[in-house]
PDB file of N, CA and C in Angstrom:
ATOM      1  N   VAL A  27     -53.248 169.244  44.896  1.00 56.00           N
ATOM      2  CA  VAL A  27     -53.556 168.487  43.698  1.00 56.00           C
ATOM      3  C   VAL A  27     -54.964 167.936  43.826  1.00 56.00           C
ATOM      4  N   ALA A  28     -55.817 168.253  42.901  1.00 62.00           N
ATOM      5  CA  ALA A  28     -57.187 167.749  42.920  1.00 62.00           C
ATOM      6  C   ALA A  28     -57.190 166.301  42.451  1.00 62.00           C
ATOM      7  N   GLY A  29     -57.945 165.500  43.111  1.00 67.00           N
ATOM      8  CA  GLY A  29     -58.038 164.091  42.766  1.00 67.00           C
ATOM      9  C   GLY A  29     -58.931 163.385  43.752  1.00 67.00           C
ATOM     10  N   MET A  30     -58.738 162.095  43.876  1.00 71.00           N
ATOM     11  CA  MET A  30     -59.516 161.305  44.821  1.00 71.00           C
ATOM     12  C   MET A  30     -59.116 161.679  46.247  1.00 71.00           C
ATOM     13  N   PRO A  31     -60.019 161.470  47.223  1.00 73.00           N
ATOM     14  CA  PRO A  31     -59.665 161.754  48.620  1.00 73.00           C
ATOM     15  C   PRO A  31     -58.448 160.939  49.055  1.00 73.00           C
ATOM     16  N   VAL A  32     -57.618 161.534  49.880  1.00 74.00           N
ATOM     17  CA  VAL A  32     -56.412 160.870  50.376  1.00 74.00           C
ATOM     18  C   VAL A  32     -56.800 159.970  51.539  1.00 74.00           C
ATOM     19  N   ARG A  33     -56.612 158.678  51.366  1.00 73.00           N
ATOM     20  CA  ARG A  33     -56.961 157.710  52.408  1.00 73.00           C
ATOM     21  C   ARG A  33     -55.736 157.241  53.185  1.00 73.00           C
ATOM     22  N   ASP A  34     -54.564 157.383  52.631  1.00 71.00           N
ATOM     23  CA  ASP A  34     -53.325 156.933  53.253  1.00 71.00           C
ATOM     24  C   ASP A  34     -52.709 158.080  54.064  1.00 71.00           C
ATOM     25  N   ALA A  35     -52.483 157.850  55.364  1.00 69.00           N
ATOM     26  CA  ALA A  35     -51.950 158.889  56.249  1.00 69.00           C
ATOM     27  C   ALA A  35     -50.583 159.385  55.784  1.00 69.00           C
ATOM     28  N   GLU A  36     -49.794 158.533  55.171  1.00 72.00           N
ATOM     29  CA  GLU A  36     -48.462 158.928  54.714  1.00 72.00           C
ATOM     30  C   GLU A  36     -48.525 159.925  53.556  1.00 72.00           C
ATOM     31  N   LYS A  37     -49.605 159.923  52.817  1.00 68.00           N
ATOM     32  CA  LYS A  37     -49.747 160.824  51.672  1.00 68.00           C
ATOM     33  C   LYS A  37     -50.486 162.105  52.034  1.00 68.00           C
ATOM     34  N   PHE A  38     -51.022 162.170  53.249  1.00 69.00           N
ATOM     35  CA  PHE A  38     -51.776 163.334  53.687  1.00 69.00           C
ATOM     36  C   PHE A  38     -50.813 164.365  54.263  1.00 69.00           C
ATOM     37  N   PHE A  39     -50.840 165.567  53.724  1.00 70.00           N
ATOM     38  CA  PHE A  39     -49.999 166.639  54.253  1.00 70.00           C
ATOM     39  C   PHE A  39     -50.634 167.987  53.917  1.00 70.00           C
ATOM     40  N   GLY A  40     -50.236 169.009  54.664  1.00 74.00           N
ATOM     41  CA  GLY A  40     -50.671 170.363  54.362  1.00 74.00           C
ATOM     42  C   GLY A  40     -51.966 170.802  55.019  1.00 74.00           C
ATOM     43  N   ARG A  41     -52.576 169.967  55.843  1.00 78.00           N
ATOM     44  CA  ARG A  41     -53.820 170.345  56.508  1.00 78.00           C
ATOM     45  C   ARG A  41     -53.750 170.114  58.015  1.00 78.00           C
ATOM     46  N   GLU A  42     -52.550 169.950  58.537  1.00 85.00           N
ATOM     47  CA  GLU A  42     -52.392 169.696  59.973  1.00 85.00           C
ATOM     48  C   GLU A  42     -52.958 170.832  60.805  1.00 85.00           C
ATOM     49  N   ASP A  43     -52.857 172.070  60.315  1.00 88.00           N
ATOM     50  CA  ASP A  43     -53.393 173.209  61.055  1.00 88.00           C
ATOM     51  C   ASP A  43     -54.909 173.114  61.200  1.00 88.00           C
ATOM     52  N   VAL A  44     -55.565 172.620  60.169  1.00 87.00           N
ATOM     53  CA  VAL A  44     -57.023 172.451  60.213  1.00 87.00           C
ATOM     54  C   VAL A  44     -57.392 171.373  61.227  1.00 87.00           C
ATOM     55  N   LEU A  45     -56.678 170.257  61.194  1.00 86.00           N
ATOM     56  CA  LEU A  45     -56.944 169.169  62.140  1.00 86.00           C
ATOM     57  C   LEU A  45     -56.662 169.608  63.575  1.00 86.00           C
ATOM     58  N   ASP A  46     -55.608 170.377  63.778  1.00 89.00           N
ATOM     59  CA  ASP A  46     -55.298 170.885  65.124  1.00 89.00           C
ATOM     60  C   ASP A  46     -56.402 171.810  65.623  1.00 89.00           C
ATOM     61  N   GLU A  47     -56.902 172.670  64.756  1.00 89.00           N
ATOM     62  CA  GLU A  47     -57.972 173.590  65.150  1.00 89.00           C
ATOM     63  C   GLU A  47     -59.245 172.824  65.502  1.00 89.00           C
ATOM     64  N   ILE A  48     -59.579 171.811  64.727  1.00 87.00           N
ATOM     65  CA  ILE A  48     -60.765 171.000  65.013  1.00 87.00           C
ATOM     66  C   ILE A  48     -60.598 170.294  66.359  1.00 87.00           C
ATOM     67  N   GLY A  49     -59.438 169.681  66.588  1.00 87.00           N
ATOM     68  CA  GLY A  49     -59.181 168.988  67.853  1.00 87.00           C
ATOM     69  C   GLY A  49     -59.235 169.923  69.045  1.00 87.00           C
ATOM     70  N   ASN A  50     -58.661 171.105  68.888  1.00 86.00           N
ATOM     71  CA  ASN A  50     -58.677 172.081  69.985  1.00 86.00           C
ATOM     72  C   ASN A  50     -60.086 172.580  70.259  1.00 86.00           C
ATOM     73  N   THR A  51     -60.849 172.824  69.222  1.00 84.00           N
ATOM     74  CA  THR A  51     -62.219 173.311  69.389  1.00 84.00           C
ATOM     75  C   THR A  51     -63.095 172.270  70.065  1.00 84.00           C
ATOM     76  N   LEU A  52     -63.026 171.039  69.610  1.00 82.00           N
ATOM     77  CA  LEU A  52     -63.868 169.984  70.175  1.00 82.00           C
ATOM     78  C   LEU A  52     -63.385 169.548  71.551  1.00 82.00           C
ATOM     79  N   GLY A  53     -62.095 169.616  71.794  1.00 77.00           N
ATOM     80  CA  GLY A  53     -61.552 169.127  73.048  1.00 77.00           C
ATOM     81  C   GLY A  53     -61.566 170.115  74.192  1.00 77.00           C
ATOM     82  N   LYS A  54     -61.600 171.403  73.900  1.00 75.00           N
ATOM     83  CA  LYS A  54     -61.457 172.406  74.949  1.00 75.00           C
ATOM     84  C   LYS A  54     -62.715 173.217  75.223  1.00 75.00           C
ATOM     85  N   ARG A  55     -63.645 173.195  74.343  1.00 72.00           N
ATOM     86  CA  ARG A  55     -64.859 173.992  74.543  1.00 72.00           C
ATOM     87  C   ARG A  55     -65.992 173.101  75.018  1.00 72.00           C
ATOM     88  N   PRO A  56     -66.425 173.276  76.250  1.00 76.00           N
ATOM     89  CA  PRO A  56     -67.524 172.452  76.746  1.00 76.00           C
ATOM     90  C   PRO A  56     -68.796 172.726  75.947  1.00 76.00           C
ATOM     91  N   GLY A  57     -69.500 171.686  75.633  1.00 77.00           N
ATOM     92  CA  GLY A  57     -70.760 171.820  74.906  1.00 77.00           C
ATOM     93  C   GLY A  57     -70.626 171.727  73.401  1.00 77.00           C
ATOM     94  N   VAL A  58     -69.424 171.884  72.865  1.00 73.00           N
ATOM     95  CA  VAL A  58     -69.231 171.777  71.416  1.00 73.00           C
ATOM     96  C   VAL A  58     -69.131 170.302  71.069  1.00 73.00           C
ATOM     97  N   LYS A  59     -70.088 169.813  70.307  1.00 79.00           N
ATOM     98  CA  LYS A  59     -70.136 168.390  69.999  1.00 79.00           C
ATOM     99  C   LYS A  59     -70.062 168.103  68.506  1.00 79.00           C
ATOM    100  N   SER A  60     -70.130 169.133  67.695  1.00 81.00           N
ATOM    101  CA  SER A  60     -70.095 168.906  66.258  1.00 81.00           C
ATOM    102  C   SER A  60     -69.478 170.107  65.556  1.00 81.00           C
ATOM    103  N   PHE A  61     -69.154 169.910  64.306  1.00 81.00           N
ATOM    104  CA  PHE A  61     -68.599 170.985  63.497  1.00 81.00           C
ATOM    105  C   PHE A  61     -68.930 170.709  62.038  1.00 81.00           C
ATOM    106  N   VAL A  62     -68.771 171.704  61.217  1.00 83.00           N
ATOM    107  CA  VAL A  62     -69.036 171.600  59.785  1.00 83.00           C
ATOM    108  C   VAL A  62     -67.764 171.988  59.045  1.00 83.00           C
ATOM    109  N   ILE A  63     -67.398 171.171  58.095  1.00 83.00           N
ATOM    110  CA  ILE A  63     -66.289 171.506  57.212  1.00 83.00           C
ATOM    111  C   ILE A  63     -66.906 171.904  55.881  1.00 83.00           C
ATOM    112  N   TYR A  64     -66.598 173.107  55.436  1.00 84.00           N
ATOM    113  CA  TYR A  64     -67.128 173.547  54.155  1.00 84.00           C
ATOM    114  C   TYR A  64     -66.016 174.205  53.354  1.00 84.00           C
ATOM    115  N   GLY A  65     -66.201 174.253  52.070  1.00 83.00           N
ATOM    116  CA  GLY A  65     -65.207 174.872  51.206  1.00 83.00           C
ATOM    117  C   GLY A  65     -65.501 174.559  49.760  1.00 83.00           C
ATOM    118  N   ALA A  66     -64.648 175.057  48.917  1.00 84.00           N
ATOM    119  CA  ALA A  66     -64.810 174.853  47.481  1.00 84.00           C
ATOM    120  C   ALA A  66     -64.704 173.380  47.124  1.00 84.00           C
ATOM    121  N   ARG A  67     -65.266 173.053  46.015  1.00 82.00           N
ATOM    122  CA  ARG A  67     -65.182 171.690  45.505  1.00 82.00           C
ATOM    123  C   ARG A  67     -63.740 171.259  45.359  1.00 82.00           C
ATOM    124  N   ARG A  68     -63.458 170.028  45.770  1.00 80.00           N
ATOM    125  CA  ARG A  68     -62.150 169.402  45.592  1.00 80.00           C
ATOM    126  C   ARG A  68     -61.032 170.130  46.338  1.00 80.00           C
ATOM    127  N   SER A  69     -61.386 170.684  47.513  1.00 80.00           N
ATOM    128  CA  SER A  69     -60.383 171.404  48.299  1.00 80.00           C
ATOM    129  C   SER A  69     -59.814 170.581  49.450  1.00 80.00           C
ATOM    130  N   GLY A  70     -60.246 169.335  49.617  1.00 81.00           N
ATOM    131  CA  GLY A  70     -59.672 168.457  50.633  1.00 81.00           C
ATOM    132  C   GLY A  70     -60.561 168.167  51.820  1.00 81.00           C
ATOM    133  N   LYS A  71     -61.831 168.515  51.747  1.00 83.00           N
ATOM    134  CA  LYS A  71     -62.746 168.304  52.878  1.00 83.00           C
ATOM    135  C   LYS A  71     -62.872 166.826  53.235  1.00 83.00           C
ATOM    136  N   THR A  72     -63.074 165.988  52.261  1.00 83.00           N
ATOM    137  CA  THR A  72     -63.230 164.554  52.503  1.00 83.00           C
ATOM    138  C   THR A  72     -61.942 163.950  53.042  1.00 83.00           C
ATOM    139  N   SER A  73     -60.805 164.387  52.552  1.00 83.00           N
ATOM    140  CA  SER A  73     -59.523 163.881  53.056  1.00 83.00           C
ATOM    141  C   SER A  73     -59.358 164.206  54.537  1.00 83.00           C
ATOM    142  N   ILE A  74     -59.779 165.397  54.940  1.00 86.00           N
ATOM    143  CA  ILE A  74     -59.717 165.770  56.359  1.00 86.00           C
ATOM    144  C   ILE A  74     -60.626 164.862  57.174  1.00 86.00           C
ATOM    145  N   LEU A  75     -61.841 164.638  56.698  1.00 84.00           N
ATOM    146  CA  LEU A  75     -62.773 163.760  57.414  1.00 84.00           C
ATOM    147  C   LEU A  75     -62.242 162.336  57.527  1.00 84.00           C
ATOM    148  N   LEU A  76     -61.608 161.854  56.487  1.00 84.00           N
ATOM    149  CA  LEU A  76     -61.048 160.501  56.531  1.00 84.00           C
ATOM    150  C   LEU A  76     -59.896 160.404  57.535  1.00 84.00           C
ATOM    151  N   ARG A  77     -59.088 161.471  57.671  1.00 83.00           N
ATOM    152  CA  ARG A  77     -58.015 161.474  58.679  1.00 83.00           C
ATOM    153  C   ARG A  77     -58.597 161.445  60.082  1.00 83.00           C
ATOM    154  N   ILE A  78     -59.673 162.193  60.293  1.00 86.00           N
ATOM    155  CA  ILE A  78     -60.325 162.181  61.602  1.00 86.00           C
ATOM    156  C   ILE A  78     -60.876 160.788  61.876  1.00 86.00           C
ATOM    157  N   LYS A  79     -61.478 160.193  60.877  1.00 84.00           N
ATOM    158  CA  LYS A  79     -62.039 158.843  61.022  1.00 84.00           C
ATOM    159  C   LYS A  79     -60.945 157.824  61.355  1.00 84.00           C
ATOM    160  N   SER A  80     -59.746 158.023  60.821  1.00 83.00           N
ATOM    161  CA  SER A  80     -58.655 157.071  61.054  1.00 83.00           C
ATOM    162  C   SER A  80     -57.995 157.244  62.429  1.00 83.00           C
ATOM    163  N   GLY A  81     -58.454 158.227  63.222  1.00 86.00           N
ATOM    164  CA  GLY A  81     -57.952 158.366  64.577  1.00 86.00           C
ATOM    165  C   GLY A  81     -57.006 159.519  64.807  1.00 86.00           C
ATOM    166  N   ARG A  82     -56.875 160.416  63.887  1.00 85.00           N
ATOM    167  CA  ARG A  82     -55.929 161.539  64.011  1.00 85.00           C
ATOM    168  C   ARG A  82     -56.169 162.383  65.265  1.00 85.00           C
ATOM    169  N   LEU A  83     -57.408 162.515  65.711  1.00 86.00           N
ATOM    170  CA  LEU A  83     -57.708 163.345  66.873  1.00 86.00           C
ATOM    171  C   LEU A  83     -57.591 162.594  68.194  1.00 86.00           C
ATOM    172  N   GLY A  84     -57.285 161.316  68.138  1.00 85.00           N
ATOM    173  CA  GLY A  84     -57.098 160.537  69.359  1.00 85.00           C
ATOM    174  C   GLY A  84     -58.293 159.688  69.712  1.00 85.00           C
ATOM    175  N   SER A  85     -58.137 158.927  70.768  1.00 80.00           N
ATOM    176  CA  SER A  85     -59.174 157.969  71.161  1.00 80.00           C
ATOM    177  C   SER A  85     -60.348 158.618  71.882  1.00 80.00           C
ATOM    178  N   GLY A  86     -60.216 159.874  72.259  1.00 77.00           N
ATOM    179  CA  GLY A  86     -61.308 160.570  72.949  1.00 77.00           C
ATOM    180  C   GLY A  86     -62.402 161.051  72.023  1.00 77.00           C
ATOM    181  N   PHE A  87     -62.243 160.819  70.739  1.00 77.00           N
ATOM    182  CA  PHE A  87     -63.224 161.264  69.752  1.00 77.00           C
ATOM    183  C   PHE A  87     -63.841 160.060  69.056  1.00 77.00           C
ATOM    184  N   LEU A  88     -65.119 160.128  68.830  1.00 76.00           N
ATOM    185  CA  LEU A  88     -65.813 159.090  68.092  1.00 76.00           C
ATOM    186  C   LEU A  88     -66.392 159.720  66.827  1.00 76.00           C
ATOM    187  N   PRO A  89     -65.652 159.645  65.729  1.00 75.00           N
ATOM    188  CA  PRO A  89     -66.127 160.290  64.505  1.00 75.00           C
ATOM    189  C   PRO A  89     -67.218 159.459  63.826  1.00 75.00           C
ATOM    190  N   VAL A  90     -68.133 160.154  63.222  1.00 75.00           N
ATOM    191  CA  VAL A  90     -69.168 159.525  62.403  1.00 75.00           C
ATOM    192  C   VAL A  90     -69.084 160.180  61.041  1.00 75.00           C
ATOM    193  N   TYR A  91     -68.716 159.403  60.051  1.00 68.00           N
ATOM    194  CA  TYR A  91     -68.544 159.910  58.701  1.00 68.00           C
ATOM    195  C   TYR A  91     -69.772 159.547  57.879  1.00 68.00           C
ATOM    196  N   VAL A  92     -70.423 160.556  57.311  1.00 71.00           N
ATOM    197  CA  VAL A  92     -71.600 160.344  56.483  1.00 71.00           C
ATOM    198  C   VAL A  92     -71.312 160.962  55.127  1.00 71.00           C
ATOM    199  N   ASP A  93     -71.307 160.148  54.084  1.00 68.00           N
ATOM    200  CA  ASP A  93     -71.072 160.633  52.728  1.00 68.00           C
ATOM    201  C   ASP A  93     -72.416 160.927  52.094  1.00 68.00           C
ATOM    202  N   MET A  94     -72.662 162.196  51.818  1.00 69.00           N
ATOM    203  CA  MET A  94     -73.933 162.579  51.214  1.00 69.00           C
ATOM    204  C   MET A  94     -73.750 162.901  49.769  1.00 69.00           C
TER     205      MET A  94
END
């Protein structure tokens, strides 16, 4: 459903595979320190970033969210 970014963890669903892939990539590959999320407009990119910011990947990650 297209709309405002999902800020509430209870309402976020359907992108766990993306978050798992990001966590695995950043956590297991030495030297990988950043990544880019891209996709069509209103496809959930910001919602994914907000979940990462809220701690979904654990305490070993320090997310920096920049809204451009």
